[in-house]
Coordinates of C-alpha atoms in Angstrom, one line a residue:
M1 CA 111.6 120.3 104.1
K2 CA 109.8 117.5 105.9
Y3 CA 107.3 115.0 104.5
L4 CA 105.8 111.6 105.3
A5 CA 107.0 108.5 103.3
A6 CA 105.5 105.0 103.3
V7 CA 106.9 101.7 102.3
V8 CA 104.5 99.0 101.1
Q9 CA 105.2 95.4 102.0
L10 CA 103.5 92.9 99.6
R11 CA 103.1 89.2 99.1
T12 CA 102.8 89.1 95.3
T13 CA 101.8 85.8 93.7
D14 CA 101.5 84.5 90.2
D15 CA 98.1 86.2 89.8
P16 CA 98.8 89.7 88.5
V17 CA 95.2 90.9 88.9
A18 CA 95.1 90.0 92.6
S19 CA 98.6 91.3 93.2
M20 CA 97.9 94.7 91.6
A21 CA 94.7 94.9 93.6
S22 CA 96.5 94.3 96.8
A23 CA 99.1 97.0 96.0
E24 CA 96.4 99.5 95.0
V25 CA 94.6 99.2 98.4
L26 CA 97.8 99.8 100.3
V27 CA 98.8 102.8 98.2
A28 CA 95.4 104.3 98.8
E29 CA 95.7 103.6 102.6
A30 CA 99.2 105.2 102.7
A31 CA 98.0 108.3 100.9
G32 CA 95.0 108.6 103.1
R33 CA 97.3 108.7 106.1
G34 CA 99.2 111.6 104.7
A35 CA 102.1 110.0 102.9
R36 CA 103.4 112.2 100.1
L37 CA 105.9 109.5 98.9
V38 CA 104.8 105.9 98.6
A39 CA 107.2 103.1 97.6
L40 CA 106.2 99.6 96.3
P41 CA 108.6 96.6 96.4
E42 CA 110.3 94.7 93.6
A43 CA 108.0 92.6 91.3
V44 CA 104.7 94.3 92.1
P45 CA 102.4 92.4 89.7
F46 CA 103.9 89.0 89.5
M47 CA 106.1 86.5 91.3
G48 CA 106.0 83.0 89.7
P49 CA 107.6 80.7 87.1
E50 CA 110.2 82.1 84.7
H51 CA 108.3 81.1 81.5
L52 CA 105.2 82.9 82.7
K53 CA 107.1 86.0 83.6
R54 CA 108.4 86.4 80.1
G55 CA 104.9 85.8 78.7
L56 CA 103.3 88.4 81.0
A57 CA 105.9 91.2 80.5
Q58 CA 104.6 94.5 79.3
D59 CA 105.9 97.7 77.8
L60 CA 106.1 101.0 79.7
D61 CA 102.9 102.2 78.1
G62 CA 101.1 99.0 79.1
P63 CA 98.3 98.5 81.7
W64 CA 100.6 98.1 84.7
C65 CA 102.3 101.4 84.3
A66 CA 99.0 103.0 83.3
A67 CA 97.7 101.9 86.7
F68 CA 100.7 103.3 88.6
S69 CA 100.2 106.6 86.8
Q70 CA 96.5 106.7 87.8
W71 CA 97.2 105.8 91.4
A72 CA 99.8 108.6 91.7
E73 CA 97.5 111.1 90.1
T74 CA 94.4 110.1 92.0
H75 CA 96.1 110.3 95.4
R76 CA 98.4 113.2 94.5
I77 CA 101.6 111.4 95.6
H78 CA 105.0 110.6 94.3
L79 CA 104.9 106.8 93.7
L80 CA 107.8 104.5 93.3
A81 CA 106.5 101.5 91.4
G82 CA 109.1 99.0 92.7
S83 CA 109.4 97.0 89.6
I84 CA 107.6 95.3 86.8
F85 CA 108.8 92.9 84.1
E86 CA 109.3 95.0 80.9
R87 CA 109.7 93.5 77.5
S88 CA 113.3 93.5 76.2
P89 CA 114.4 93.4 72.6
D90 CA 116.4 90.2 73.1
G91 CA 113.4 88.1 74.2
R92 CA 114.2 88.4 77.9
V93 CA 112.7 91.0 80.2
F94 CA 114.0 94.0 82.1
N95 CA 113.4 94.2 85.8
T96 CA 112.2 97.9 85.7
S97 CA 111.4 100.4 88.3
T98 CA 109.5 103.6 87.6
L99 CA 108.8 106.8 89.5
W100 CA 105.6 108.8 89.1
S101 CA 104.6 112.3 89.9
P102 CA 101.4 113.6 91.6
E103 CA 100.2 114.5 88.2
G104 CA 100.7 110.9 87.0
R105 CA 103.7 111.7 84.9
R106 CA 106.6 109.2 84.6
L107 CA 109.6 110.9 86.1
A108 CA 112.3 108.2 85.9
V109 CA 112.9 104.7 84.6
Y110 CA 115.6 102.4 86.0
R111 CA 116.3 98.9 84.7
K112 CA 118.1 96.7 87.2
V113 CA 121.8 96.5 86.5
H114 CA 123.1 93.8 88.8
L115 CA 121.3 90.5 88.3
F116 CA 121.0 87.9 91.0
D117 CA 122.9 84.7 89.9
A118 CA 123.6 83.0 93.2
E119 CA 123.1 80.0 95.5
V120 CA 122.0 81.1 98.9
G121 CA 121.3 77.9 100.8
D122 CA 117.5 77.8 100.5
G123 CA 117.4 74.8 98.2
R124 CA 117.1 77.0 95.0
S125 CA 119.7 78.1 92.5
Y126 CA 119.0 81.6 91.2
K127 CA 120.0 82.6 87.7
E128 CA 118.2 85.9 87.1
S129 CA 120.3 86.6 84.0
V130 CA 118.8 83.7 82.1
G131 CA 115.5 85.4 81.7
T132 CA 116.4 89.0 82.6
A133 CA 118.5 91.5 80.6
P134 CA 120.6 94.0 82.6
G135 CA 120.1 97.7 82.4
D136 CA 123.1 99.9 81.5
R137 CA 122.7 103.0 83.6
G138 CA 121.6 104.4 87.0
V139 CA 119.4 107.4 87.5
V140 CA 119.0 110.3 90.0
V141 CA 116.0 112.6 89.4
S142 CA 115.2 116.0 90.9
T143 CA 111.7 116.3 92.3
S144 CA 109.8 118.5 94.7
L145 CA 110.7 116.0 97.5
G146 CA 114.4 116.1 96.8
S147 CA 116.8 114.3 94.5
L148 CA 115.8 110.7 94.4
G149 CA 118.0 107.7 93.2
L150 CA 116.7 104.4 92.0
S151 CA 118.1 100.9 92.6
I152 CA 116.7 97.4 92.9
C153 CA 117.4 94.6 95.4
Y154 CA 120.8 92.9 94.5
D155 CA 122.2 96.3 93.6
L156 CA 122.6 96.8 97.3
R157 CA 125.8 94.7 97.2
F158 CA 127.6 97.1 94.9
P159 CA 128.4 100.2 96.9
G160 CA 130.0 102.1 94.1
M161 CA 126.7 102.6 92.4
Y162 CA 125.3 104.4 95.5
R163 CA 128.4 106.4 95.9
R164 CA 128.0 107.7 92.3
M165 CA 124.3 108.6 93.1
A166 CA 125.4 110.4 96.2
A167 CA 128.0 112.4 94.2
L168 CA 125.1 113.5 92.0
G169 CA 123.3 114.8 95.0
A170 CA 120.9 112.0 95.9
D171 CA 119.0 112.8 99.1
L172 CA 117.1 109.5 99.1
V173 CA 117.7 106.2 97.3
F174 CA 115.0 103.6 96.8
A175 CA 115.9 99.9 97.1
P176 CA 112.7 97.9 96.3
S177 CA 113.5 94.2 96.9
A178 CA 112.5 90.6 97.1
F179 CA 115.3 89.3 99.3
T180 CA 115.6 85.6 100.0
V181 CA 115.2 84.5 103.6
P182 CA 118.8 83.3 104.1
T183 CA 120.4 86.5 102.7
G184 CA 117.7 88.7 104.3
Q185 CA 118.5 87.3 107.8
L186 CA 122.2 88.0 107.4
H187 CA 122.5 91.0 105.2
W188 CA 119.3 93.0 104.4
E189 CA 119.3 95.6 107.2
V190 CA 123.1 95.7 107.4
L191 CA 123.5 96.6 103.7
L192 CA 120.8 99.3 103.9
R193 CA 122.2 100.9 106.9
A194 CA 125.7 100.8 105.4
R195 CA 124.6 102.4 102.2
A196 CA 122.8 105.2 104.2
I197 CA 125.9 105.8 106.4
E198 CA 128.4 105.8 103.6
N199 CA 126.4 108.3 101.5
Q200 CA 124.5 110.3 104.2
C201 CA 121.2 109.7 102.4
F202 CA 117.8 108.2 103.3
M203 CA 117.4 104.6 102.1
V204 CA 113.7 103.6 101.4
A205 CA 113.4 99.9 101.0
P206 CA 110.0 98.3 100.5
A207 CA 110.1 94.5 100.3
Q208 CA 108.2 91.4 99.4
E209 CA 107.5 89.0 102.4
G210 CA 106.3 85.5 102.9
A211 CA 105.4 82.6 100.7
H212 CA 104.8 83.4 97.0
G213 CA 104.2 79.8 96.0
P214 CA 105.5 76.4 97.0
K215 CA 109.1 77.2 96.1
R216 CA 109.6 80.8 96.9
R217 CA 109.8 82.7 100.2
T218 CA 111.1 86.2 100.8
W219 CA 112.4 87.9 104.0
G220 CA 110.3 91.1 104.2
R221 CA 111.2 93.6 106.9
S222 CA 110.5 96.8 104.8
L223 CA 112.6 99.7 106.1
I224 CA 113.4 103.3 105.9
V225 CA 116.8 104.3 107.2
G226 CA 118.0 107.8 108.0
P227 CA 121.3 109.4 106.8
S228 CA 122.9 108.6 110.1
G229 CA 122.2 104.9 109.7
E230 CA 119.3 105.1 112.2
L231 CA 116.4 102.7 111.5
L232 CA 113.4 105.0 111.2
T233 CA 110.7 102.5 110.6
C234 CA 110.2 98.8 109.9
R235 CA 107.4 96.5 108.8
P236 CA 108.8 93.1 110.0
T237 CA 106.3 90.7 108.6
G238 CA 103.0 90.5 106.9
V239 CA 101.4 92.6 104.1
G240 CA 101.1 96.2 105.1
L241 CA 102.7 99.6 105.6
A242 CA 105.4 101.4 107.6
Y243 CA 105.9 105.2 107.8
A244 CA 108.7 107.6 108.5
E245 CA 109.3 111.3 108.3
I246 CA 111.8 112.4 105.7
D247 CA 113.7 115.5 106.8
L248 CA 115.9 116.8 104.1
E249 CA 117.6 119.2 106.6
E250 CA 118.8 116.1 108.5
R251 CA 120.4 114.8 105.3
R252 CA 122.2 118.1 104.7
H253 CA 123.3 118.1 108.4
W254 CA 125.0 114.8 108.1
A255 CA 126.5 115.5 104.7
K256 CA 128.1 118.6 106.2
R257 CA 129.4 116.8 109.3
L258 CA 130.8 113.8 107.4
P259 CA 131.4 115.0 103.8
T260 CA 132.8 111.6 102.7
T261 CA 131.9 112.0 99.1
G262 CA 134.2 115.1 99.0
H263 CA 137.0 113.3 100.9
E264 CA 137.2 110.1 98.7
R265 CA 140.4 109.7 96.7
D266 CA 140.9 107.5 93.7
I267 CA 144.2 105.9 94.5
P268 CA 146.1 102.9 93.1
I269 CA 146.2 99.8 95.3
E270 CA 149.4 97.8 95.4
R271 CA 149.2 94.1 95.9
L272 CA 152.1 92.5 97.8
D273 CA 152.5 88.7 97.6

C-alpha cells in the first residue's frame, strides 16, 4: 500500500484561537493536495507561560479535540493531533497526543511519558515535570494506513520505547515535537534517522519552528524518514507543509532484510572495574 503523508510545521503562540486557526488552514491545504495522513506538531493550541498552560488545559471531550475530530471528518483523513495540554487529576496537565480517523473517531490517546527536565544552553532551564504529569504507557494502533505508534518529542532519546513499538508491528511512528534550537541543531535529525534504522519503520516528525515569544524558540525542520533511514522530505524553516509517500511494502522489505527485532537478545552485562 502507498499513500501520501504530510507533516505540518507551526509557530504556535500563547493565543490558542489564532494557533488553532493556523493549524486548520494547513490541515485543509494538505488534504486538498491529496494527503491521507496529516500530522501536527507538539503543543498545537498553545505555547506560552506555565501558569497559563495549566489554566487553559482541556479534557479530551473539549473544544480542541472536537475541532480535530471535525477536521479529520471534513477532509476524510487520518489526523495526528500532535499534542494538547489535557487536564490531569493531580492539578498538572498531561502532554497528550491523539489520532483521529476519517470518520472523526478518536483512534488512540498517548500521554507523553518522558518529560523534558534539562539545561540545553539556550539560557533557559526546562523543568517539564513541574507542570506536566507523565503518562504511563505507549500505544500502537492498527489502522487502514498500517500500524501506527505514538510518541512525543523527548521520547526520541529513549530507544527502548521505539523497539517495543516495533516489536508490536509498528509500520510508522509519530514524533511530534517542539525541539529547542541547541538540541535540534545537534540531535533532531540524527535521532529520527536512528529510530527509523533501528526499527525499520517510517518516522513522521512534525515540529514547531521559530519564535513563540520573547523567551522561546524552536528548531523546526519537520521530517519524514523512511525505514532505511533515508530522509524523504523536510520543511527546514517557516510555517508550512512537507509531503512524502509512505510505501508499506518498503517497510516490509527492510524488515525482512534486516530483521533486528527478531535478532535482539536480552543478555546480562558484566561490569569490569
